[in-house]
Every structure is written in C-alpha cells, then in structure tokens.
Amino acid sequence: MTTPRELPEPFERGVAALLRGDLPPGLHRLPSSGAGPDGASPAATARAMAEEAGWWVLPFSAPDGDGGRGGTGGGEGPGRTKELLIEEFATTFRFPAGTGRNWDALADLLTDLAWLPPARGRLMLAAGWSEWCARDPDAPGIAESILEEAVEYWSGRAVPFAVLLG
C-alpha cells in the first residue's frame, strides 16, 4: 500500500502550496482532526480552497453500512469491497456508461478524464478512505497504487491531479 505524504503544516498552507503548484501533486494525507480558522473540517477547508482556486473537486464517499454508495448487499469480503470501491470511483469520477469496472479499466479511465469539466486542476477528496482500508486493506492498497500512477501521469500535463486521503 502506498503511504500518502503529509502536507506541510499548517494544513491550510500545505493545501495552498499544492493548489498553486509549489508542492508536487501526489497522494497526501488528509488530517483526521483539527479545524480551519472558521471551524471547518480539514476536508471542508480543502474543498473550499480548491474550488476557490478553480480546481474540480471529486468528493469520494466512505463506504456506507453496506460498504459503498447505494450498495444492495450481496455479502462481505474482499471481492465485494473491490466491487464497491470501483463503483465509488465510477460514481465520483462520473465514468462514462459502458466503461469497465475492474482495476485495468480504472487505471485507464483515471488517465483520461476528458469527460470532466475543464478546470485548473482536479482534487480527489476522500475523507473516509481509512474506512475503506478498515474493510479490506488489499483493495484500497491496489487503488492507491493506481491513483499514484494517475497522479504521475497528470503531473506532466496542464491540468494536475492530486489526492487527499483521510
């Protein structure tokens, strides 16, 4: 599993550096606690800052009681977590209809994103990522590797992609 990097402290300064391009995009750790100057959570603070800077924010949901957004049951376990996790990527990133729902397709789609609106950058904000990891560390670990590759791909392009994992 990839270990997300810590943003420089204070958190708001680290996010600002990331959004300006002074800090390279990557997988970064979203603090689990603390509040911004207005009392907002780190996730809410990062979202507001990114939107103000013209970035497209992609809020990635934590698993619900069934393990994913709108899940219908079907048992638990690693295969189910993988399925629900990939489906959450599809929902968050608005994958086009008919696209694959497997690791290879996820890697391909995260290096395309042509269907998303124009933006100065794209920020995946996953405040509940640790909840996915608690369900099954293998599937989120694979997803983190794919995200790292996507961040690297976008780092050499006009629209950067960064990830904040909680």
GROMACS .gro file of C-alpha atoms in nm:
model
  166
    1MET     CA    1   0.000   0.000   0.000
    2THR     CA    2   0.124   0.347  -0.086
    3THR     CA    3   0.185   0.575   0.209
    4PRO     CA    4   0.033   0.917   0.143
    5ARG     CA    5   0.262   1.208   0.222
    6GLU     CA    6   0.184   1.458   0.493
    7LEU     CA    7   0.108   1.810   0.376
    8PRO     CA    8   0.324   2.083   0.529
    9GLU     CA    9   0.183   2.244   0.842
   10PRO     CA   10  -0.027   2.435   0.896
   11PHE     CA   11  -0.272   2.237   0.685
   12GLU     CA   12  -0.415   2.541   0.504
   13ARG     CA   13  -0.066   2.648   0.395
   14GLY     CA   14   0.007   2.297   0.266
   15VAL     CA   15  -0.316   2.287   0.065
   16ALA     CA   16  -0.247   2.634  -0.076
   17ALA     CA   17   0.102   2.522  -0.186
   18LEU     CA   18  -0.046   2.214  -0.352
   19LEU     CA   19  -0.307   2.417  -0.539
   20ARG     CA   20  -0.053   2.678  -0.654
   21GLY     CA   21   0.183   2.410  -0.782
   22ASP     CA   22   0.454   2.486  -0.524
   23LEU     CA   23   0.409   2.135  -0.385
   24PRO     CA   24   0.402   1.847  -0.634
   25PRO     CA   25   0.069   1.668  -0.674
   26GLY     CA   26   0.054   1.328  -0.518
   27LEU     CA   27  -0.126   1.120  -0.262
   28HIS     CA   28  -0.138   1.330   0.052
   29ARG     CA   29  -0.272   1.257   0.397
   30LEU     CA   30  -0.585   1.447   0.500
   31PRO     CA   31  -0.571   1.517   0.876
   32SER     CA   32  -0.838   1.328   1.065
   33SER     CA   33  -0.892   1.607   1.312
   34GLY     CA   34  -0.843   1.975   1.354
   35ALA     CA   35  -1.034   2.264   1.214
   36GLY     CA   36  -0.962   2.558   0.991
   37PRO     CA   37  -0.983   2.916   1.108
   38ASP     CA   38  -1.360   2.913   1.058
   39GLY     CA   39  -1.404   2.584   1.245
   40ALA     CA   40  -1.445   2.379   0.926
   41SER     CA   41  -1.309   2.025   0.900
   42PRO     CA   42  -0.986   1.969   0.704
   43ALA     CA   43  -1.190   1.814   0.421
   44ALA     CA   44  -1.428   2.112   0.404
   45THR     CA   45  -1.135   2.354   0.420
   46ALA     CA   46  -0.951   2.174   0.137
   47ARG     CA   47  -1.266   2.161  -0.074
   48ALA     CA   48  -1.339   2.533  -0.033
   49MET     CA   49  -0.978   2.626  -0.110
   50ALA     CA   50  -0.967   2.403  -0.419
   51GLU     CA   51  -1.296   2.533  -0.555
   52GLU     CA   52  -1.185   2.892  -0.498
   53ALA     CA   53  -0.864   2.816  -0.689
   54GLY     CA   54  -1.061   2.678  -0.986
   55TRP     CA   55  -0.996   2.310  -0.919
   56TRP     CA   56  -1.262   2.046  -0.982
   57VAL     CA   57  -1.323   1.864  -0.652
   58LEU     CA   58  -1.412   1.496  -0.664
   59PRO     CA   59  -1.556   1.401  -0.321
   60PHE     CA   60  -1.507   1.028  -0.270
   61SER     CA   61  -1.755   0.877  -0.026
   62ALA     CA   62  -1.675   0.646   0.260
   63PRO     CA   63  -1.846   0.307   0.250
   64ASP     CA   64  -2.197   0.314   0.389
   65GLY     CA   65  -2.335   0.042   0.611
   66ASP     CA   66  -2.331  -0.193   0.315
   67GLY     CA   67  -1.980  -0.099   0.210
   68GLY     CA   68  -2.041   0.153  -0.062
   69ARG     CA   69  -2.275   0.413  -0.201
   70GLY     CA   70  -2.614   0.260  -0.255
   71GLY     CA   71  -2.494  -0.096  -0.208
   72THR     CA   72  -2.753  -0.370  -0.217
   73GLY     CA   73  -2.592  -0.632  -0.001
   74GLY     CA   74  -2.460  -0.945  -0.158
   75GLY     CA   75  -2.220  -1.038   0.121
   76GLU     CA   76  -1.898  -0.901   0.252
   77GLY     CA   77  -1.538  -0.980   0.183
   78PRO     CA   78  -1.252  -0.870  -0.037
   79GLY     CA   79  -1.431  -0.923  -0.367
   80ARG     CA   80  -1.728  -0.720  -0.251
   81THR     CA   81  -1.507  -0.437  -0.123
   82LYS     CA   82  -1.324  -0.424  -0.456
   83GLU     CA   83  -1.654  -0.412  -0.644
   84LEU     CA   84  -1.795  -0.136  -0.423
   85LEU     CA   85  -1.472   0.063  -0.427
   86ILE     CA   86  -1.451   0.060  -0.807
   87GLU     CA   87  -1.817   0.156  -0.825
   88GLU     CA   88  -1.747   0.453  -0.596
   89PHE     CA   89  -1.468   0.560  -0.833
   90ALA     CA   90  -1.715   0.534  -1.122
   91THR     CA   91  -1.968   0.750  -0.937
   92THR     CA   92  -1.718   1.006  -0.810
   93PHE     CA   93  -1.540   1.048  -1.143
   94ARG     CA   94  -1.859   1.016  -1.350
   95PHE     CA   95  -1.719   0.738  -1.565
   96PRO     CA   96  -1.898   0.715  -1.900
   97ALA     CA   97  -2.163   0.446  -1.935
   98GLY     CA   98  -2.035   0.118  -2.065
   99THR     CA   99  -1.683   0.150  -1.927
  100GLY     CA  100  -1.522  -0.142  -1.749
  101ARG     CA  101  -1.539  -0.199  -1.375
  102ASN     CA  102  -1.204  -0.361  -1.297
  103TRP     CA  103  -0.853  -0.246  -1.198
  104ASP     CA  104  -0.726  -0.215  -1.556
  105ALA     CA  105  -1.025  -0.007  -1.660
  106LEU     CA  106  -0.984   0.213  -1.350
  107ALA     CA  107  -0.620   0.279  -1.440
  108ASP     CA  108  -0.715   0.364  -1.799
  109LEU     CA  109  -1.004   0.591  -1.701
  110LEU     CA  110  -0.802   0.785  -1.441
  111THR     CA  111  -0.554   0.879  -1.714
  112ASP     CA  112  -0.827   1.007  -1.946
  113LEU     CA  113  -1.090   1.217  -1.761
  114ALA     CA  114  -1.178   1.401  -2.086
  115TRP     CA  115  -1.548   1.390  -1.991
  116LEU     CA  116  -1.495   1.605  -1.678
  117PRO     CA  117  -1.548   1.981  -1.699
  118PRO     CA  118  -1.243   2.200  -1.766
  119ALA     CA  119  -1.059   2.305  -1.452
  120ARG     CA  120  -0.721   2.435  -1.331
  121GLY     CA  121  -0.672   2.103  -1.154
  122ARG     CA  122  -0.857   1.802  -1.014
  123LEU     CA  123  -0.862   1.704  -0.648
  124MET     CA  124  -0.994   1.372  -0.523
  125LEU     CA  125  -1.101   1.431  -0.164
  126ALA     CA  126  -1.151   1.104   0.026
  127ALA     CA  127  -1.202   1.195   0.392
  128GLY     CA  128  -1.335   0.844   0.469
  129TRP     CA  129  -1.056   0.650   0.296
  130SER     CA  130  -0.949   0.484   0.622
  131GLU     CA  131  -1.296   0.326   0.642
  132TRP     CA  132  -1.233   0.154   0.308
  133CYS     CA  133  -0.895   0.036   0.440
  134ALA     CA  134  -1.057  -0.100   0.755
  135ARG     CA  135  -1.294  -0.314   0.546
  136ASP     CA  136  -1.021  -0.472   0.337
  137PRO     CA  137  -0.668  -0.327   0.312
  138ASP     CA  138  -0.591  -0.508  -0.014
  139ALA     CA  139  -0.843  -0.336  -0.245
  140PRO     CA  140  -0.766   0.019  -0.123
  141GLY     CA  141  -0.395  -0.061  -0.146
  142ILE     CA  142  -0.432  -0.154  -0.513
  143ALA     CA  143  -0.644   0.158  -0.570
  144GLU     CA  144  -0.373   0.373  -0.409
  145SER     CA  145  -0.114   0.233  -0.648
  146ILE     CA  146  -0.343   0.312  -0.942
  147LEU     CA  147  -0.405   0.663  -0.803
  148GLU     CA  148  -0.029   0.718  -0.767
  149GLU     CA  149   0.019   0.623  -1.133
  150ALA     CA  150  -0.263   0.859  -1.237
  151VAL     CA  151  -0.113   1.145  -1.034
  152GLU     CA  152   0.222   1.083  -1.202
  153TYR     CA  153   0.058   1.078  -1.545
  154TRP     CA  154  -0.120   1.411  -1.486
  155SER     CA  155   0.184   1.577  -1.327
  156GLY     CA  156   0.334   1.642  -1.671
  157ARG     CA  157   0.016   1.794  -1.812
  158ALA     CA  158  -0.163   2.129  -1.793
  159VAL     CA  159  -0.431   2.004  -1.552
  160PRO     CA  160  -0.277   1.842  -1.243
  161PHE     CA  161  -0.446   1.572  -1.037
  162ALA     CA  162  -0.395   1.542  -0.662
  163VAL     CA  163  -0.546   1.316  -0.395
  164LEU     CA  164  -0.618   1.377  -0.028
  165LEU     CA  165  -0.684   1.055   0.166
  166GLY     CA  166  -0.833   1.061   0.517
   0.00000   0.00000   0.00000
